[in-house]
Every structure is written in C-alpha cells, then in structure tokens.
C-alpha cells in the first residue's frame, strides 16, 4: 500500500477526533463541586449578608473551638447562649460538599460536640448562624481537622 498525503491527513484527523472524544468523555465523568448550590441567590442577597456580618461583630470572640482526641467541641459564651432563639452549625468543606456536617442548635445550648468519626482530616469552615429576636447573626471561622 502506498502512503500519500491524503492518507496522512486522514490518519491525523482520525487520531485527533479520537483524542477529542476521549477528552470529552473524561471531562463529562468528573465530579463538579460548587461552593454553594444556590450561588446566584446568595449573590442577590449579598447586602443582607453584609448586614448580618455587621450585626455579628460584637460576638466574634463568643465561640471557643477545641479539638480533643475523638471529639470536636464548640463552647458558646454564656451571654450569647442566652440570646439564641434558634440556629445551626455548619462545618462546611470547600473541597467537597459531600463532607459537610449540619447540626441544629438547641435553645440556650452552651456546648456542641461532634464526633471526629463524622469528619475527615482537612480544612473546614465553621459557619455558626443563629436568630435572636427575629434578627439573623452569623460567625465564620476556619477550622483544621487533624
């Protein structure tokens, strides 16, 4: 069989299309983790989030985070615990939303404990949000689990 320039072009295009198809299949099988599922809605409510952050500044030192042997513990200051009507604690994992941990707060809870078995090693963002007298408050703090 004689090789000419047409055969070379055909082989090149065939290999190029096969490589492109392989890359497309590879890209379609990748897991896409968004930081937030409701990303655009959070952008619209950004002014409200700024107000929440401004209201929460006096409480920035009201949380004490401890990582002991097998328990991740959050201690809440007594003054803050008395003001909490409802709320939740979210340990947000930026790299994978599958590893997020959400816990509802009991009224006037002073200590929250999370078993280390529920967490994996790495970086989390602790989002402590609560309502007091109809107003929302939120504290964010980075946490490293080792």
Backbone as JSON, one array per atom type, in Angstrom:
{
  "sequence": "XXXXXXXXXXXXXXXXXXXXXXXXXXXXXXXXXXXXXXXXXXXXXXXXXXXXXXXXXXXXXXXXXXXXXXXXXXXXXXXXXXXXXXXXXXXXXXXXXXXXXXXXXXXXXXXXXXXXXXXXXXXXXXXXXXXXXXXXXXXXXXXXXX",
  "N": [[0.85, -1.17, 0.0], [0.52, 2.18, -0.8], [1.61, 5.14, 0.7], [0.28, 8.31, 0.77], [-0.14, 11.93, 0.8], [-2.85, 12.34, 1.4], [-3.61, 10.06, 2.86], [-2.08, 10.43, 5.17], [-3.23, 12.81, 6.18], [-5.81, 11.86, 6.71], [-5.29, 9.89, 8.69], [-4.2, 11.54, 10.7], [-6.42, 13.28, 11.28], [-8.27, 11.36, 12.16], [-6.99, 10.34, 14.47], [-6.9, 12.74, 15.95], [-9.66, 13.32, 16.31], [-10.39, 11.07, 17.8], [-8.86, 11.47, 20.13], [-10.0, 13.87, 20.99], [-12.64, 13.02, 21.49], [-12.11, 11.2, 23.57], [-11.14, 12.99, 25.53], [-13.45, 14.53, 25.97], [-15.21, 12.6, 27.01], [-13.79, 11.97, 29.34], [-13.9, 14.48, 30.67], [-16.65, 14.79, 31.07], [-17.15, 12.87, 32.98], [-16.1, 13.83, 35.34], [-16.36, 14.93, 38.75], [-18.19, 17.68, 39.74], [-17.92, 20.16, 42.03], [-19.7, 22.64, 43.42], [-19.24, 25.69, 45.2], [-21.42, 26.72, 46.54], [-24.72, 25.55, 46.22], [-26.81, 27.25, 45.65], [-25.68, 29.54, 44.38], [-26.12, 31.93, 42.82], [-28.41, 33.04, 44.01], [-27.37, 33.64, 46.52], [-25.66, 35.69, 45.8], [-27.43, 37.72, 45.07], [-28.56, 38.31, 47.52], [-26.53, 39.61, 48.88], [-26.25, 42.12, 50.14], [-27.89, 41.84, 52.39], [-26.4, 39.85, 53.68], [-24.11, 41.3, 54.31], [-25.18, 43.04, 56.21], [-25.86, 41.17, 58.2], [-23.31, 40.24, 58.88], [-22.23, 42.61, 59.95], [-23.88, 42.97, 62.2], [-23.05, 40.82, 63.68], [-20.47, 41.23, 64.59], [-19.91, 42.05, 67.34], [-19.93, 39.59, 68.62], [-17.77, 38.07, 67.89], [-15.77, 36.81, 69.4], [-17.11, 34.97, 70.89], [-17.17, 32.26, 70.6], [-15.52, 29.22, 71.33], [-13.37, 26.98, 70.05], [-12.49, 23.63, 70.22], [-10.4, 20.86, 69.63], [-10.3, 17.77, 70.65], [-9.17, 14.48, 71.59], [-11.07, 12.55, 70.34], [-13.26, 14.09, 69.81], [-14.82, 16.92, 68.47], [-15.3, 20.01, 69.71], [-17.45, 22.74, 70.41], [-17.61, 25.53, 72.29], [-19.89, 27.77, 73.62], [-20.19, 31.13, 74.51], [-21.67, 32.21, 77.58], [-23.32, 34.53, 77.62], [-24.0, 34.83, 74.92], [-25.25, 32.36, 74.44], [-27.58, 32.61, 75.95], [-29.06, 34.36, 74.42], [-29.77, 33.1, 72.06], [-32.31, 32.09, 69.93], [-32.91, 30.22, 67.91], [-31.01, 28.18, 65.61], [-28.12, 27.04, 63.69], [-25.25, 24.93, 63.17], [-22.79, 24.7, 60.82], [-20.38, 22.75, 59.45], [-18.49, 23.4, 56.96], [-17.16, 22.08, 54.09], [-14.97, 23.16, 51.81], [-13.8, 21.8, 49.63], [-15.36, 19.58, 49.05], [-18.71, 19.05, 48.99], [-19.99, 16.85, 49.92], [-18.95, 16.14, 52.34], [-19.85, 17.9, 54.25], [-21.13, 18.93, 57.44], [-24.05, 19.35, 59.24], [-25.66, 20.74, 61.99], [-28.37, 21.24, 64.12], [-29.13, 23.84, 66.43], [-29.9, 23.67, 69.85], [-32.11, 25.51, 71.95], [-30.5, 27.86, 73.91], [-28.17, 26.33, 74.11], [-24.98, 25.42, 75.31], [-22.75, 23.99, 74.71], [-21.49, 22.2, 71.96], [-20.96, 19.12, 70.55], [-19.15, 17.18, 68.28], [-18.55, 14.12, 66.87], [-15.35, 12.95, 65.99], [-15.29, 10.98, 64.13], [-17.22, 11.58, 62.26], [-16.04, 13.47, 60.72], [-13.53, 14.31, 58.28], [-9.99, 14.47, 57.83], [-8.6, 17.68, 57.3], [-9.38, 20.93, 55.86], [-12.01, 22.9, 57.11], [-14.8, 25.16, 57.17], [-16.23, 26.75, 59.76], [-19.48, 27.59, 60.17], [-21.42, 29.35, 62.07], [-24.57, 30.05, 62.74], [-27.35, 31.97, 63.89], [-30.56, 32.94, 65.24], [-31.87, 35.76, 66.87], [-34.25, 37.42, 68.55], [-35.66, 37.76, 66.15], [-33.73, 38.6, 64.34], [-31.04, 37.76, 62.18], [-27.85, 36.27, 62.76], [-24.37, 35.59, 62.21], [-21.38, 33.74, 62.42], [-18.21, 33.09, 61.08], [-15.55, 30.83, 60.86], [-12.35, 29.55, 60.16], [-11.35, 26.11, 60.32], [-9.13, 23.53, 61.08], [-8.95, 20.11, 60.78], [-7.25, 17.5, 62.21]],
  "CA": [[0.0, 0.0, 0.0], [1.32, 3.39, -0.94], [1.2, 6.24, 1.57], [0.37, 9.64, 0.17], [-0.51, 12.99, 1.74], [-4.25, 12.15, 1.78], [-3.65, 9.05, 3.91], [-1.54, 11.08, 6.37], [-4.26, 13.73, 6.71], [-6.89, 11.03, 7.24], [-4.83, 9.3, 9.96], [-4.1, 12.64, 11.66], [-7.77, 13.7, 11.69], [-8.87, 10.28, 12.93], [-6.39, 10.36, 15.81], [-7.32, 13.96, 16.62], [-11.06, 13.16, 16.73], [-10.44, 10.08, 18.88], [-8.34, 12.12, 21.32], [-11.03, 14.83, 21.42], [-13.75, 12.25, 22.07], [-11.63, 10.69, 24.85], [-11.11, 14.08, 26.5], [-14.84, 14.89, 26.28], [-15.72, 11.56, 27.91], [-13.11, 12.18, 30.62], [-14.42, 15.71, 31.3], [-18.04, 14.58, 31.47], [-17.19, 11.98, 34.14], [-15.53, 14.48, 36.51], [-17.3, 15.42, 39.74], [-18.13, 19.13, 39.84], [-18.39, 20.63, 43.33], [-19.89, 24.07, 43.53], [-19.07, 26.16, 46.56], [-22.8, 26.75, 47.05], [-25.68, 25.15, 45.18], [-27.61, 28.43, 45.33], [-24.65, 30.57, 44.23], [-26.67, 33.18, 42.31], [-29.3, 33.59, 45.02], [-26.53, 34.24, 47.55], [-25.15, 36.94, 45.26], [-28.51, 38.7, 45.12], [-28.78, 38.65, 48.93], [-25.25, 39.98, 49.47], [-26.44, 43.26, 51.05], [-28.39, 41.28, 53.64], [-25.28, 39.16, 54.32], [-23.25, 42.34, 54.9], [-25.85, 43.48, 57.44], [-25.72, 40.08, 59.17], [-21.92, 40.26, 59.34], [-22.04, 43.8, 60.8], [-24.55, 42.71, 63.49], [-22.37, 39.72, 64.38], [-19.12, 41.62, 65.02], [-19.7, 42.01, 68.8], [-19.9, 38.21, 69.11], [-16.72, 37.34, 67.19], [-14.98, 36.02, 70.34], [-18.04, 34.23, 71.75], [-17.03, 30.83, 70.35], [-14.24, 28.62, 71.6], [-13.34, 25.72, 69.32], [-11.47, 22.7, 70.73], [-10.33, 19.54, 69.02], [-9.67, 16.85, 71.57], [-8.82, 13.2, 70.98], [-12.05, 11.99, 69.43], [-14.43, 14.97, 69.81], [-14.69, 18.32, 68.07], [-16.21, 20.67, 70.65], [-17.65, 24.18, 70.29], [-18.14, 26.11, 73.52], [-20.55, 29.05, 73.35], [-20.19, 32.05, 75.65], [-22.96, 32.21, 78.29], [-24.15, 35.66, 77.19], [-24.54, 34.52, 73.6], [-26.16, 31.2, 74.54], [-28.85, 33.07, 76.49], [-29.77, 35.14, 73.4], [-30.07, 32.29, 70.87], [-33.65, 31.52, 69.8], [-32.73, 29.03, 67.08], [-29.85, 28.33, 64.76], [-27.45, 25.82, 63.29], [-23.81, 24.91, 62.99], [-22.42, 24.03, 59.58], [-18.97, 22.56, 59.15], [-18.53, 23.47, 55.5], [-15.92, 21.59, 53.47], [-14.92, 23.8, 50.48], [-13.37, 20.91, 48.56], [-16.35, 18.56, 48.74], [-19.94, 19.27, 49.76], [-20.43, 15.58, 50.48], [-18.4, 16.01, 53.68], [-20.39, 18.93, 55.13], [-21.86, 18.45, 58.62], [-25.02, 20.35, 59.69], [-26.25, 20.4, 63.28], [-29.3, 22.26, 64.63], [-28.85, 24.28, 67.79], [-30.96, 23.7, 70.85], [-32.21, 26.82, 72.59], [-29.58, 28.1, 75.02], [-27.12, 25.31, 74.18], [-23.68, 26.03, 75.63], [-21.69, 23.14, 74.17], [-21.85, 21.35, 70.83], [-19.91, 18.14, 70.33], [-19.24, 16.42, 67.04], [-17.59, 13.03, 66.89], [-14.33, 13.08, 64.95], [-15.58, 9.97, 63.11], [-18.06, 12.2, 61.24], [-15.23, 14.44, 59.99], [-12.3, 13.81, 57.7], [-8.89, 15.4, 58.03], [-8.5, 18.75, 56.31], [-9.89, 22.27, 56.17], [-13.43, 23.17, 57.17], [-15.19, 26.49, 57.6], [-17.31, 26.67, 60.74], [-20.49, 28.64, 59.99], [-22.3, 29.33, 63.24], [-25.61, 31.06, 62.48], [-28.45, 31.9, 64.85], [-31.57, 34.01, 65.26], [-32.15, 36.32, 68.17], [-35.27, 38.47, 68.44], [-36.04, 37.92, 64.75], [-32.6, 39.01, 63.51], [-30.09, 36.68, 61.9], [-26.45, 36.52, 63.05], [-23.54, 34.51, 61.69], [-19.94, 33.8, 62.63], [-17.46, 32.14, 60.26], [-14.21, 30.61, 61.38], [-11.69, 28.38, 59.56], [-11.0, 25.06, 61.26], [-8.36, 22.43, 60.5], [-9.13, 18.84, 61.49], [-6.05, 16.69, 62.02]],
  "C": [[0.9, 1.24, 0.0], [0.73, 4.49, -0.06], [1.35, 7.54, 0.81], [-0.11, 10.67, 1.18], [-1.97, 12.86, 2.2], [-4.39, 11.14, 2.9], [-3.15, 9.64, 5.23], [-2.54, 12.02, 7.01], [-5.39, 12.93, 7.34], [-6.51, 10.43, 8.59], [-4.74, 10.37, 11.04], [-5.47, 13.06, 12.17], [-8.46, 12.63, 12.52], [-8.32, 10.24, 14.35], [-6.81, 11.59, 16.6], [-8.76, 13.85, 17.13], [-11.19, 12.13, 17.85], [-9.93, 10.69, 20.18], [-9.35, 13.13, 21.86], [-12.19, 14.12, 22.08], [-13.34, 11.68, 23.43], [-11.6, 11.78, 25.91], [-12.52, 14.49, 26.91], [-15.44, 13.87, 27.25], [-15.1, 11.71, 29.29], [-13.69, 13.38, 31.36], [-15.85, 15.52, 31.79], [-18.15, 13.71, 32.72], [-16.6, 12.59, 35.4], [-16.62, 15.01, 37.42], [-17.12, 16.92, 39.9], [-18.74, 19.53, 41.18], [-18.49, 22.14, 43.29], [-19.69, 24.47, 44.98], [-20.43, 26.21, 47.25], [-23.73, 26.35, 45.91], [-26.52, 26.35, 44.74], [-26.71, 29.67, 45.2], [-25.24, 31.91, 43.81], [-27.62, 33.84, 43.31], [-28.51, 34.24, 46.14], [-25.95, 35.56, 47.08], [-26.18, 38.05, 45.31], [-28.71, 39.19, 46.55], [-27.51, 39.14, 49.63], [-25.38, 41.16, 50.43], [-26.96, 42.78, 52.39], [-27.27, 40.57, 54.39], [-24.31, 40.17, 54.95], [-23.86, 42.87, 56.19], [-25.73, 42.44, 58.55], [-24.3, 40.08, 59.74], [-21.66, 41.45, 60.27], [-22.7, 43.61, 62.16], [-23.78, 41.7, 64.33], [-21.01, 40.08, 64.94], [-18.95, 41.59, 66.54], [-19.53, 40.6, 69.37], [-18.73, 37.41, 68.54], [-15.85, 36.48, 68.11], [-15.85, 35.17, 71.25], [-17.95, 32.72, 71.56], [-15.62, 30.39, 70.7], [-14.26, 27.22, 70.99], [-12.18, 24.88, 69.83], [-11.55, 21.4, 69.96], [-9.56, 18.64, 69.97], [-9.49, 15.52, 70.87], [-9.82, 12.71, 69.95], [-13.31, 12.85, 69.31], [-14.03, 16.37, 69.37], [-15.74, 19.08, 68.87], [-16.24, 22.17, 70.4], [-18.31, 24.65, 71.57], [-18.67, 27.51, 73.2], [-20.55, 29.87, 74.63], [-21.59, 32.1, 76.27], [-23.88, 33.34, 77.85], [-24.77, 35.42, 75.82], [-25.55, 33.39, 73.67], [-27.53, 31.62, 75.06], [-29.68, 33.81, 75.45], [-30.24, 34.31, 72.2], [-31.5, 31.76, 70.95], [-33.62, 30.22, 69.02], [-31.49, 29.25, 66.23], [-29.28, 26.99, 64.35], [-25.95, 26.03, 63.16], [-23.53, 24.1, 61.73], [-20.91, 23.96, 59.52], [-18.9, 22.34, 57.65], [-17.17, 23.07, 54.95], [-15.83, 22.17, 52.05], [-14.58, 22.84, 49.35], [-14.4, 19.87, 48.18], [-17.59, 18.75, 49.62], [-20.48, 17.98, 50.37], [-19.98, 15.41, 51.93], [-18.86, 17.09, 54.63], [-21.16, 18.29, 56.28], [-22.74, 19.6, 59.11], [-25.67, 19.87, 60.97], [-27.15, 21.55, 63.7], [-28.97, 22.57, 66.08], [-30.09, 24.13, 68.65], [-30.96, 25.08, 71.49], [-31.33, 26.85, 73.83], [-28.56, 26.97, 75.2], [-25.78, 26.0, 74.42], [-22.52, 25.24, 75.06], [-22.25, 22.29, 73.05], [-20.68, 20.41, 70.62], [-20.2, 17.36, 69.07], [-18.15, 15.35, 67.1], [-16.61, 13.2, 65.73], [-14.53, 12.04, 63.84], [-16.43, 10.53, 61.98], [-17.27, 13.14, 60.33], [-14.03, 13.74, 59.37], [-11.22, 14.87, 57.9], [-8.88, 16.44, 56.92], [-9.15, 20.03, 56.8], [-11.41, 22.3, 56.1], [-13.63, 24.65, 57.46], [-16.39, 26.3, 58.52], [-18.23, 27.85, 60.53], [-21.51, 28.48, 61.11], [-23.33, 30.43, 63.03], [-26.77, 30.84, 63.45], [-29.38, 33.09, 64.66], [-31.77, 34.45, 66.7], [-33.08, 37.5, 67.97], [-35.59, 38.79, 66.98], [-34.91, 38.36, 63.83], [-31.62, 37.85, 63.37], [-28.67, 37.16, 62.18], [-25.64, 35.34, 62.51], [-22.07, 34.77, 61.98], [-19.29, 32.72, 61.76], [-16.05, 32.04, 60.82], [-13.58, 29.41, 60.68], [-11.25, 27.4, 60.64], [-10.22, 24.0, 60.5], [-8.51, 21.2, 61.38], [-7.91, 17.99, 61.18], [-6.27, 15.32, 62.59]]
}
